[in-house]
Short mmCIF file of C-alpha atoms in Angstrom, two decimals:
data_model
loop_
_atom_site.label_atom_id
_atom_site.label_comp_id
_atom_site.label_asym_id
_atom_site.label_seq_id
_atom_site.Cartn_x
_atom_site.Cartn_y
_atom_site.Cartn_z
CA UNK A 1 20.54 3.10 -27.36
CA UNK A 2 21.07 6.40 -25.44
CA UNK A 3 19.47 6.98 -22.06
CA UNK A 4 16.47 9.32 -23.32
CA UNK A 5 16.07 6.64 -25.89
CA UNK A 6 16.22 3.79 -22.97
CA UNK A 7 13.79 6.19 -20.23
CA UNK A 8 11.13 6.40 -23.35
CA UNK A 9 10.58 2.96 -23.61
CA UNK A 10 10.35 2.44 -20.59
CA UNK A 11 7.26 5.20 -20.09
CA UNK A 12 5.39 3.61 -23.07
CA UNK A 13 5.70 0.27 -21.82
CA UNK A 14 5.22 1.00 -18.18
CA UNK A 15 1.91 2.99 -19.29
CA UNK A 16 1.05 0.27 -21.34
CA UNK A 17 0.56 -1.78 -18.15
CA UNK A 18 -1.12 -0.01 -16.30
CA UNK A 19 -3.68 0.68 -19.06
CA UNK A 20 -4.26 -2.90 -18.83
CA UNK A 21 -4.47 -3.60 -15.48
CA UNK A 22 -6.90 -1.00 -14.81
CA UNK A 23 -9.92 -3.20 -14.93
CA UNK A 24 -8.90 -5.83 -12.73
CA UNK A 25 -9.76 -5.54 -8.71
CA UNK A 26 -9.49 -7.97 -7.11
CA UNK A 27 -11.09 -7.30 -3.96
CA UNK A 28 -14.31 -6.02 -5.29
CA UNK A 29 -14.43 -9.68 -7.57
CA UNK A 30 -14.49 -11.35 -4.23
CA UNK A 31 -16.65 -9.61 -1.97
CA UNK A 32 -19.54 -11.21 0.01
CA UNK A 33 -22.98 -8.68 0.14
CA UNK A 34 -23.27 -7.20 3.33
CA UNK A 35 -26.21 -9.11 4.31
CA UNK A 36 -23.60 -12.52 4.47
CA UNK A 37 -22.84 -11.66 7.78
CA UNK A 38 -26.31 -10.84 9.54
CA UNK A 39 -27.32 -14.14 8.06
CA UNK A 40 -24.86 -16.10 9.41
CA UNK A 41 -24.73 -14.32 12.90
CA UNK A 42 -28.88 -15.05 12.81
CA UNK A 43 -28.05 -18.63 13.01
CA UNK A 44 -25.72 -18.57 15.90
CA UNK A 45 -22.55 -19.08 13.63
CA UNK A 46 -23.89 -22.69 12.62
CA UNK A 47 -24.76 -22.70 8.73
CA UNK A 48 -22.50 -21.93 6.22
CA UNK A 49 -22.71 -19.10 4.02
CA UNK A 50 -24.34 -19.31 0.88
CA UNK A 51 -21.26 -18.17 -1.00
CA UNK A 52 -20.81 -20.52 -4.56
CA UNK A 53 -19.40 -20.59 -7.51
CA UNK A 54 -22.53 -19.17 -8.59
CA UNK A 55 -22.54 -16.60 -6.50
CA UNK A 56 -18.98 -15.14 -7.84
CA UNK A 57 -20.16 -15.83 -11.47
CA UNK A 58 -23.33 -13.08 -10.55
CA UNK A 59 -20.18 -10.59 -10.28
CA UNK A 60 -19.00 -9.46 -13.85
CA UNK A 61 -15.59 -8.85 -14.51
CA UNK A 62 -15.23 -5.67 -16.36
CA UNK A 63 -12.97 -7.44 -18.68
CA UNK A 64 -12.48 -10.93 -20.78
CA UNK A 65 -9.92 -12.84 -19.43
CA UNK A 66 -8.90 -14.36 -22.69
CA UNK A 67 -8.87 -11.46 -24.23
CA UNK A 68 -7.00 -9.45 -21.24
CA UNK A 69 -4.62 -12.59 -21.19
CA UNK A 70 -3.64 -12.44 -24.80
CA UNK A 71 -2.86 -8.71 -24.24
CA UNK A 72 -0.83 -9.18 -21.15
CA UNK A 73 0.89 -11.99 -22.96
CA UNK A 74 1.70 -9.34 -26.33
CA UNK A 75 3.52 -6.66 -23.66
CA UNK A 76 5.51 -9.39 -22.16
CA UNK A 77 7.10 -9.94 -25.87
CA UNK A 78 7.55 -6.22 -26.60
CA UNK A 79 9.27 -5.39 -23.40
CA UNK A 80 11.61 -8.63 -23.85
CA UNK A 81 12.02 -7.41 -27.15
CA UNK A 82 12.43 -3.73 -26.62
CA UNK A 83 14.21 -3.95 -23.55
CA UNK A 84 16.17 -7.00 -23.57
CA UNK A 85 15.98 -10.12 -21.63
CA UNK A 86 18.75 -9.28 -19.49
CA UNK A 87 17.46 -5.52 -18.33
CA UNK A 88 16.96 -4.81 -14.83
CA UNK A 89 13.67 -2.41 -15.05
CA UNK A 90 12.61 -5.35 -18.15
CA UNK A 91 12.74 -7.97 -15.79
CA UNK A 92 10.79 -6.21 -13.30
CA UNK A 93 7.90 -5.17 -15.63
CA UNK A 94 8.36 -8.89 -16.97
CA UNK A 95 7.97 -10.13 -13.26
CA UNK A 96 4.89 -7.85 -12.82
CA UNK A 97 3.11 -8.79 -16.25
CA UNK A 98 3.47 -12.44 -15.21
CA UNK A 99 1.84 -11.62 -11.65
CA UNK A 100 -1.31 -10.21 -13.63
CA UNK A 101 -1.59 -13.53 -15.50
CA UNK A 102 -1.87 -15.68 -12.56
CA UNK A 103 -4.30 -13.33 -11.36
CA UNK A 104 -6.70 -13.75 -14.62
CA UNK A 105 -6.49 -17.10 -13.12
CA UNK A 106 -7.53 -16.61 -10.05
CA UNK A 107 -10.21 -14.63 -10.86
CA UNK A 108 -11.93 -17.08 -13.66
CA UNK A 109 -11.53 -19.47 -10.95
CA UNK A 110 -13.59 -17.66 -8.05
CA UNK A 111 -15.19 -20.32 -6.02
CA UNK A 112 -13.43 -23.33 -6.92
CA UNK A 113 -10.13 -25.32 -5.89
CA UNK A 114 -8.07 -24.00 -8.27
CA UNK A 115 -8.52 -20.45 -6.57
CA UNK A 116 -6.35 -21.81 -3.54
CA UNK A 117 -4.03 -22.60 -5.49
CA UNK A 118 -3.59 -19.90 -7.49
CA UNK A 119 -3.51 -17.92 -4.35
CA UNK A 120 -0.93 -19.81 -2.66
CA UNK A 121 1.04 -19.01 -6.51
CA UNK A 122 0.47 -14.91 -5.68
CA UNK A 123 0.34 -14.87 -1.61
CA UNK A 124 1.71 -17.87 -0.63
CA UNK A 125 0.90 -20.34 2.06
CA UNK A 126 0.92 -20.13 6.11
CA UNK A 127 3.62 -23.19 5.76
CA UNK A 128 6.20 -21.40 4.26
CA UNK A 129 9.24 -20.98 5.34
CA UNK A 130 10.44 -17.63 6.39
CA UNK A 131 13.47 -16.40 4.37
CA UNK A 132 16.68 -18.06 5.47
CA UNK A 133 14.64 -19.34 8.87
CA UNK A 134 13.48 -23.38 9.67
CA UNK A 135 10.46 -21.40 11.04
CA UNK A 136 6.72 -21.00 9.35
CA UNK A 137 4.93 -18.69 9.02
CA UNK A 138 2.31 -20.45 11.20
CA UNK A 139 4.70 -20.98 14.04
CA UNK A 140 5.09 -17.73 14.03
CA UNK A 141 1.55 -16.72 13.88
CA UNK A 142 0.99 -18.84 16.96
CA UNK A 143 4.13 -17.56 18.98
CA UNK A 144 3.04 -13.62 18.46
CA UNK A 145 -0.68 -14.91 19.26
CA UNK A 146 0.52 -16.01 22.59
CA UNK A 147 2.27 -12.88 23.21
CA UNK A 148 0.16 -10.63 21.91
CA UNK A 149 -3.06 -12.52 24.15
CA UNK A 150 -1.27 -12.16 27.65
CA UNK A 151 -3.36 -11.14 30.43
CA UNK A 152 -1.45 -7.46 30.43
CA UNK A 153 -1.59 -6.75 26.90
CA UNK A 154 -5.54 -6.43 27.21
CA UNK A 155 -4.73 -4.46 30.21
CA UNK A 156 -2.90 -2.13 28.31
CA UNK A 157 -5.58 -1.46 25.55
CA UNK A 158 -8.68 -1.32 28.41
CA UNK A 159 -8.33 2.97 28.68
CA UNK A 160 -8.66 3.20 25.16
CA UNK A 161 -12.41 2.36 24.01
CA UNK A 162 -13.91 3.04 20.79
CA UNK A 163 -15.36 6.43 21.08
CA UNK A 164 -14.52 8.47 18.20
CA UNK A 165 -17.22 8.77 15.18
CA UNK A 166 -16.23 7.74 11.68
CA UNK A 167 -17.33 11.42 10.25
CA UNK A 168 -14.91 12.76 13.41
CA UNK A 169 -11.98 10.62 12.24
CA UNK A 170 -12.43 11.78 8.48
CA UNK A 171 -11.96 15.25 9.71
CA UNK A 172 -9.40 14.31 11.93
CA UNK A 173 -7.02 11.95 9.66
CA UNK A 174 -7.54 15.01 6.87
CA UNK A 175 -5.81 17.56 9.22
CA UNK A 176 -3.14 15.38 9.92
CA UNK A 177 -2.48 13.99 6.86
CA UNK A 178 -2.21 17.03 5.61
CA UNK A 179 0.72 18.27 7.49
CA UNK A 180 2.58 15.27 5.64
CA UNK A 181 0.98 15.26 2.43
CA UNK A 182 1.04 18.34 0.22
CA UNK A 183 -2.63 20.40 -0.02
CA UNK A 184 -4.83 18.16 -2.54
CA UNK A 185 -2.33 15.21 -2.43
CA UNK A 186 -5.35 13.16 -0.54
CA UNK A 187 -8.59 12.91 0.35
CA UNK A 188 -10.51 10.96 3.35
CA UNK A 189 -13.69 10.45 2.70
CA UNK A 190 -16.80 8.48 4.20
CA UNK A 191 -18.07 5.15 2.77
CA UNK A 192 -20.80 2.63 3.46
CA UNK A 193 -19.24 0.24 0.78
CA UNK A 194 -16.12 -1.29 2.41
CA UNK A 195 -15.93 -4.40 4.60
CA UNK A 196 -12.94 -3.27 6.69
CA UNK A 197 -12.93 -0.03 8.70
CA UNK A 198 -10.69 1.74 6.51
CA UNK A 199 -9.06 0.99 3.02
CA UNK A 200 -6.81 3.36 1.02
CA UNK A 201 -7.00 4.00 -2.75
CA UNK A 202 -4.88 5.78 -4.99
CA UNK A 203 -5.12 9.43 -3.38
CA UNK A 204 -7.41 8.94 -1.02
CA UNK A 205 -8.67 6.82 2.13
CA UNK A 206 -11.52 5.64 2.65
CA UNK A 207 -13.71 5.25 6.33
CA UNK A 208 -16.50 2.65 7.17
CA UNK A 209 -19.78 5.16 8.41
CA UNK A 210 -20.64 2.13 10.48
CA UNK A 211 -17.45 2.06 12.94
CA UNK A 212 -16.47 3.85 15.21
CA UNK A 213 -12.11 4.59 16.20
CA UNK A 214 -9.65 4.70 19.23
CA UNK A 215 -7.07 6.95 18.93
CA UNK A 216 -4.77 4.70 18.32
CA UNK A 217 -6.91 3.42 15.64
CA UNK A 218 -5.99 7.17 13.91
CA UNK A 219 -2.89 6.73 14.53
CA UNK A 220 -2.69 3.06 12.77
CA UNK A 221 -4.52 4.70 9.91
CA UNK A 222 -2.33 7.40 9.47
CA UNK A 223 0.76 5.76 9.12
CA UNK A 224 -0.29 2.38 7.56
CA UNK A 225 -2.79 3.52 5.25
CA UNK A 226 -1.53 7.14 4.68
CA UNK A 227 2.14 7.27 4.78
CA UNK A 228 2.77 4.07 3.10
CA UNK A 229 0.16 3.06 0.95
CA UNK A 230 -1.34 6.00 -0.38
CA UNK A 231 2.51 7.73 0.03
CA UNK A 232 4.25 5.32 -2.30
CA UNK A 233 1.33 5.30 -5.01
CA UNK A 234 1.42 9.48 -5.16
CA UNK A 235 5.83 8.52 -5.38
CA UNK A 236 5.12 5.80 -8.36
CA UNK A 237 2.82 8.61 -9.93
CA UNK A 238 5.78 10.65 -9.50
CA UNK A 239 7.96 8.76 -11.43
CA UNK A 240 8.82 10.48 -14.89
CA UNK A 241 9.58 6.96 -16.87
CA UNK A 242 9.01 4.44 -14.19
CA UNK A 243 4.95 4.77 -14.42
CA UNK A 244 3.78 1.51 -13.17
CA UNK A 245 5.30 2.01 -9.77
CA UNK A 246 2.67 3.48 -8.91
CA UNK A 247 0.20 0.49 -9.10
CA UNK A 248 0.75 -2.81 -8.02
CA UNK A 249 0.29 -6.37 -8.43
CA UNK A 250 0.17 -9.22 -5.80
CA UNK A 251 4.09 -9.51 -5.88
CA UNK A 252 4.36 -6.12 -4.13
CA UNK A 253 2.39 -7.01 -1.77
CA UNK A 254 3.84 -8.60 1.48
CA UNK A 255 6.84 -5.19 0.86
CA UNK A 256 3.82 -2.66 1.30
CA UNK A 257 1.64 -4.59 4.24
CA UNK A 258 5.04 -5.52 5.80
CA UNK A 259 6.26 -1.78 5.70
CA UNK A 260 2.78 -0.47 6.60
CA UNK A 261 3.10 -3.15 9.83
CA UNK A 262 6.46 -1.71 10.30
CA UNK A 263 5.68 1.63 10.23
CA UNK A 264 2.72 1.52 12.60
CA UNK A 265 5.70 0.04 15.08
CA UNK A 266 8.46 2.30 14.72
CA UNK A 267 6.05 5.06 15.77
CA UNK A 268 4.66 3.57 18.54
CA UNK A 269 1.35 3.84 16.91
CA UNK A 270 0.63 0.08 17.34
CA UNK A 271 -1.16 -1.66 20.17
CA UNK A 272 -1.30 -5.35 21.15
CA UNK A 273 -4.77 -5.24 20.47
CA UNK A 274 -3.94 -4.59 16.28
CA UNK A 275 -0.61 -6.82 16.52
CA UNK A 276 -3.06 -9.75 17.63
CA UNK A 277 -5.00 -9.36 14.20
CA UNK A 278 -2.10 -9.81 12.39
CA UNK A 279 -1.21 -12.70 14.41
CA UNK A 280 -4.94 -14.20 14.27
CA UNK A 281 -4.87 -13.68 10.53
CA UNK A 282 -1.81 -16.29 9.75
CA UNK A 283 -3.90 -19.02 12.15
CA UNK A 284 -6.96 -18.46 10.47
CA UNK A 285 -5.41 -18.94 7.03
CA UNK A 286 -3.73 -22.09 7.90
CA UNK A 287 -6.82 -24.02 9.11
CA UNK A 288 -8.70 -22.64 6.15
CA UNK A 289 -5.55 -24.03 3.94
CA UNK A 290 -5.73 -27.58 6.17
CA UNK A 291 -9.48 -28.16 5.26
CA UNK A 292 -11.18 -26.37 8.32
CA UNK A 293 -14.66 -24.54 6.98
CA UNK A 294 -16.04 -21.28 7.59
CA UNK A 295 -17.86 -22.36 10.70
CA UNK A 296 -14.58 -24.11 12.25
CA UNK A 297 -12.80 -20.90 11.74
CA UNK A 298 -15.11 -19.31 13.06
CA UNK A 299 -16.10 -20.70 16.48
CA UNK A 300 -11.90 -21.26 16.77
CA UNK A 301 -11.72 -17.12 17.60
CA UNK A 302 -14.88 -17.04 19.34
CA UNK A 303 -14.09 -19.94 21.95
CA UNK A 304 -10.75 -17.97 22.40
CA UNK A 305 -12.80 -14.71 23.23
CA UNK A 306 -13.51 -13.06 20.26
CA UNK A 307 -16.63 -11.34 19.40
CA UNK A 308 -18.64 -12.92 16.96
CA UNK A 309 -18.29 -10.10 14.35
CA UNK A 310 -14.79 -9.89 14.52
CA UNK A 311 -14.23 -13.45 14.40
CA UNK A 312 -16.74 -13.00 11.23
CA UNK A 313 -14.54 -10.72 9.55
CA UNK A 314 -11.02 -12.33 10.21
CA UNK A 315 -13.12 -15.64 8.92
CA UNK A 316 -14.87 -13.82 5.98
CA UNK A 317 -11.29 -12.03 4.34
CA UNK A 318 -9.97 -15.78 4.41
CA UNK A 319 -12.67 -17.44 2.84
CA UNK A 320 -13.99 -14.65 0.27
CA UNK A 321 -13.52 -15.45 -3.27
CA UNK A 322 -12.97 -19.52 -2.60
CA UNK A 323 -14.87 -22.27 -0.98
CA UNK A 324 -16.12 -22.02 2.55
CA UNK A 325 -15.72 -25.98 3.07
CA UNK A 326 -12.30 -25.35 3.13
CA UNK A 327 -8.76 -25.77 1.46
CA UNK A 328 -9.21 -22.95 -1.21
CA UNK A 329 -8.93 -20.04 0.93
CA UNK A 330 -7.37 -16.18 0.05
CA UNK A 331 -4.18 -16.61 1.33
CA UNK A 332 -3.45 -12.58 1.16
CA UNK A 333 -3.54 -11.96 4.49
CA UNK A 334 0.07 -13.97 5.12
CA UNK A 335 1.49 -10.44 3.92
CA UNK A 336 1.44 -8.54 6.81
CA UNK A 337 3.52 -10.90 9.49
CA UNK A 338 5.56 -11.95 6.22
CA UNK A 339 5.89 -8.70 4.97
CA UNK A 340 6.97 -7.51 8.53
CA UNK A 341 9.56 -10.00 9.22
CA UNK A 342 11.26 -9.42 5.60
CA UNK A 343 11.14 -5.63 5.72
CA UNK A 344 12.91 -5.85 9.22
CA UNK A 345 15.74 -8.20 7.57
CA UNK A 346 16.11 -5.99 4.84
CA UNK A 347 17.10 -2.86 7.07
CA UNK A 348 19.45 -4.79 9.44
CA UNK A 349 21.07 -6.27 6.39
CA UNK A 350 21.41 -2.85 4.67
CA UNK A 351 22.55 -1.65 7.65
CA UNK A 352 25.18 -4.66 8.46
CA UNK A 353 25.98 -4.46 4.27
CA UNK A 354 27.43 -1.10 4.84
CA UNK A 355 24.28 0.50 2.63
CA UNK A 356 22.05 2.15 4.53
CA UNK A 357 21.38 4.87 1.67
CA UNK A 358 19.37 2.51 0.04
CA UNK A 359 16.76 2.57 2.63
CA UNK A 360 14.25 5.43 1.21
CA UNK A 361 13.79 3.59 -1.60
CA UNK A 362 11.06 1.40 0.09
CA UNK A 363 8.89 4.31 -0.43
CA UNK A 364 9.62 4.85 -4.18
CA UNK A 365 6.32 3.67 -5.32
CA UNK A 366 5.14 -0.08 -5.61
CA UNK A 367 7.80 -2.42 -5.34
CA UNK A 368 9.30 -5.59 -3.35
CA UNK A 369 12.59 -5.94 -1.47
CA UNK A 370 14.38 -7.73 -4.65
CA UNK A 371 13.60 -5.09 -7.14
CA UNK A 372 15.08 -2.22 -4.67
CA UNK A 373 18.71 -2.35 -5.90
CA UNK A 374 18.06 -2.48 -9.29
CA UNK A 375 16.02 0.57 -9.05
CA UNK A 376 18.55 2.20 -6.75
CA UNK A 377 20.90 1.04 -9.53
CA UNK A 378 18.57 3.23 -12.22
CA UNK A 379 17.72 5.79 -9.75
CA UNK A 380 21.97 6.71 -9.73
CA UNK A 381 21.66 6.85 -13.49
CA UNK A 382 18.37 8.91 -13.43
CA UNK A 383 15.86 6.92 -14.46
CA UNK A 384 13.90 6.36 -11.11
CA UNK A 385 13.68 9.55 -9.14
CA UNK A 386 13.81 9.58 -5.35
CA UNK A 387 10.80 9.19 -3.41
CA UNK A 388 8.70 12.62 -2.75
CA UNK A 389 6.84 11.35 0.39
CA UNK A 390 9.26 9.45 3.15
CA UNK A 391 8.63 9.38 6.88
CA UNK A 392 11.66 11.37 9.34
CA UNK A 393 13.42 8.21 10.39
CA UNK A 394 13.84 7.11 6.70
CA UNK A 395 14.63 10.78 5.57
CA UNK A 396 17.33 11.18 8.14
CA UNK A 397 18.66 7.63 8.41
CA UNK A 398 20.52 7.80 11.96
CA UNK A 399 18.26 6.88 13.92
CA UNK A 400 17.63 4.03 12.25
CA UNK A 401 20.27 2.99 11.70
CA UNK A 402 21.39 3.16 15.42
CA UNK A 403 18.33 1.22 16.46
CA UNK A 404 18.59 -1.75 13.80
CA UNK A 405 22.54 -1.81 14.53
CA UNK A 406 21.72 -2.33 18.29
CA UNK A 407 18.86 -4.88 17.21
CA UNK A 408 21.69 -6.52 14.96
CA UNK A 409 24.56 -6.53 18.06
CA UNK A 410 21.85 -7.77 20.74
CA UNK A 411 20.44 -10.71 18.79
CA UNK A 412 23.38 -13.36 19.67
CA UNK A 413 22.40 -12.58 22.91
CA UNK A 414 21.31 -15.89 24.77
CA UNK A 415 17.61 -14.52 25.24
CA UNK A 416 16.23 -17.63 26.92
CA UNK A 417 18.44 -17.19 29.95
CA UNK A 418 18.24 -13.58 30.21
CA UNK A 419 14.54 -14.59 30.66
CA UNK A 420 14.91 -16.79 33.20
CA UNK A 421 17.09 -14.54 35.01
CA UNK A 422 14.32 -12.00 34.99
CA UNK A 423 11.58 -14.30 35.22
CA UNK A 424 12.71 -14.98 39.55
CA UNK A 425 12.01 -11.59 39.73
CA UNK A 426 8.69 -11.23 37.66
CA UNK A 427 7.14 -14.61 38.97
CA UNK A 428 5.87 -13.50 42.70
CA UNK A 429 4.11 -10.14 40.41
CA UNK A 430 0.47 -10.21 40.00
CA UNK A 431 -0.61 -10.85 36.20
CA UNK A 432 -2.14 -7.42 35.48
CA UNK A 433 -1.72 -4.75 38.44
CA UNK A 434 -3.99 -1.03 38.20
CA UNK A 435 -1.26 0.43 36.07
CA UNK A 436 -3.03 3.35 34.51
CA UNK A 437 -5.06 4.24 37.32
CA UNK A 438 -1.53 4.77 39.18
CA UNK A 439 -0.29 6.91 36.50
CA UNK A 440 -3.45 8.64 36.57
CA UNK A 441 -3.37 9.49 40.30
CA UNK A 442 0.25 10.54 40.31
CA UNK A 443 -0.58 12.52 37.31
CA UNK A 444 -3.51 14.43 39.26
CA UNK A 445 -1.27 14.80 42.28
#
């Protein structure tokens, strides 16, 4: 067939999908009522909340899942047919169809084992393996916990209390987003109906009335949920034949949390404070997955320090939409630390591969590391077009590419004696010494 021939089929089958994947959110199928946590935190953190099966079945799906799986099933034929078996974008869309299947599943099974395990199936578990490491993803989690829960890393975060209003930040993430994005490209707008302190949508971002934001908080929420998430869905809207990058299934998941992670990092916007949630997150997902209940969880973060509503919420996005005695859990929030760590081998690999070019495509709309040459591959031929929306350091690649390369050249580097080298000279140091208030007076002076 020719290549207009080729590029229409694609756009009728990639708006095909996301026709019928419009009704399904996930999120809002598993979400406790606000009133959950005041309940709990009533009882000192010592009943479990009454969160069934029965509860989930009192929130309709706004479709049938027979009827959306028999669909589903009827698009996975016409694209093998139309597009071949053997076709690069065909086995992507075929990848992505079979990703909305298994979550049918998991939502007719809200509240039940088989949630967990359809979970693990989407998000997988905190005992993976990392790609081409011995290491799990629970190790990990631990290791970055103890790093990120060092005496100086609170230190660091004390100058910066929450003192910024959530109608402030609206006003303030819209003027800065809007020296990235083009005028109308996004909107931030209050909410009183989110969990979390900020979520993005499609062009816009939403902020919780109820909390209140650091500035480095902004600047989290600028890159994470601006530049990446809402970024690459405006780039998949801007695909002419490529429509359904611009939504996106579980399977795309750890790529866009990892990058947001990422992103937050390589411009400094990050604090130890935010890196510890990520960290916290694997833990709590691996004694949910071992059997531990809600109240276990729970009283794990707060004997470590937490406060109860933040242990509450890292306890609540585990448990929501399975069982809170335990071993069905939401396993979604392994993305971000697994995300992170593949995103990160992805660059130095491009970089040590000798194809660094290929970089920008992370931003080309919804997508995971494995489907990037492929549509670098199309994008050549014309089919894909370029990403709109990319950060500096991924517009001009040198940078980059200098940093990674000198990540790549230190790492067979013998770290653990280069630590205990510097260690003799850190030991006789007090743990956490008036740093600020130094810089402060020297500042003043």
């Amino acid at each position: 067939m020719s290549l207009a021939d080729y590029q229409q089929r694609v756009k009728t089958l990639s708006d095909q999908l996301i026709e019928l994947q419009r009704p399904i959110r996930i999120l809002d199928a598993i979400k406790w009522p606000a009133t959950a946590q005041a309940q709990f935190l009533a009882s000192n953190g010592s009943k479990l909340p009454d969160v069934d099966q029965a509860y989930y079945h009192r929130i309709k799906l706004d479709f049938d899942p027979m009827v959306l799986r028999d669909r589903f099933l009827m698009l996975r034929r016409e694209v093998q047919r139309t597009l071949g078996r053997k076709d690069g974008l065909g086995g992507i869309l075929t990848d992505t169809i079979d990703q909305y299947l298994l979550v049918i599943e998991l939502l007719r099974t809200r509240g039940t084992v088989d949630f967990g395990r359809h979970s693990r199936a989407l998000y997988g578990s905190a005992r993976d393996h990392l790609r081409g490491d011995r290491k799990s993803l629970r190790q990990l989690g631990e290791k970055l916990c103890e790093i990120f829960s060092l005496p100086a890393a609170e230190h660091l975060s004390r100058p910066y209390s929450n003192h910024i209003s959530a109608p402030a930040a609206v006003e303030i993430l819209q003027q800065r987003l809007g020296n990235y994005f083009q005028p109308g490209d996004i909107r931030v707008i209050l909410s009183d109906g989110i969990v979390s302190d900020a979520a993005a949508g499609g062009d816009y971002i939403k902020i919780n009335q109820d909390s209140e934001f650091t500035e480095f908080d902004l600047q989290v929420l600028e890159v994470h949920e601006g530049w990446v998430h809402v970024g690459t869905t405006l780039n998949g809207r801007k695909q002419p034949w490529a429509s359904w990058l611009s939504v996106g299934s579980p399977r795309v998941t750890a790529c866009q949390e990892g990058l947001a992670v990422l992103m937050e990092t390589l411009t400094f916007s990050s604090y130890p404070r935010r890196a510890l949630k990520v960290s916290d997150r694997v833990v709590a997902v691996d004694m949910a997955e071992q059997g531990a209940d809600f109240v276990e969880v729970y009283r794990f973060f707060t004997e470590r320090g937490m406060a109860a509503k933040d242990a509450y919420k890292i306890t609540q996005r585990v448990f929501r939409g399975g069982t809170v005695r335990g071993g069905s859990v939401f396993t979604k929030d392994l993305s971000y630390l697994r995300g992170f760590v593949e995103n990160v081998n992805f660059i130095r690999s491009a970089i040590q591969s000798g194809v660094p070019e290929i970089l920008p495509m992370l931003f080309v709309g919804k997508v995971t590391l494995d489907d990037i040459p492929t549509l670098y591959q199309h994008y050549l031929e014309g089919t894909i077009s370029g990403p709109h929306y990319i950060p500096a350091m991924f517009r001009d690649l040198n940078g980059l590419y200098v940093w990674f390369g000198f990540a790549s050249g230190i790492s067979v580097i013998n770290m653990a004696r280069v630590q205990k080298h510097f260690h003799s000279l850190f030991k006789d140091m007090p743990k956490v010494a008036p740093l600020y208030d130094k810089v402060i007076d020297t500042a003043v002076v």
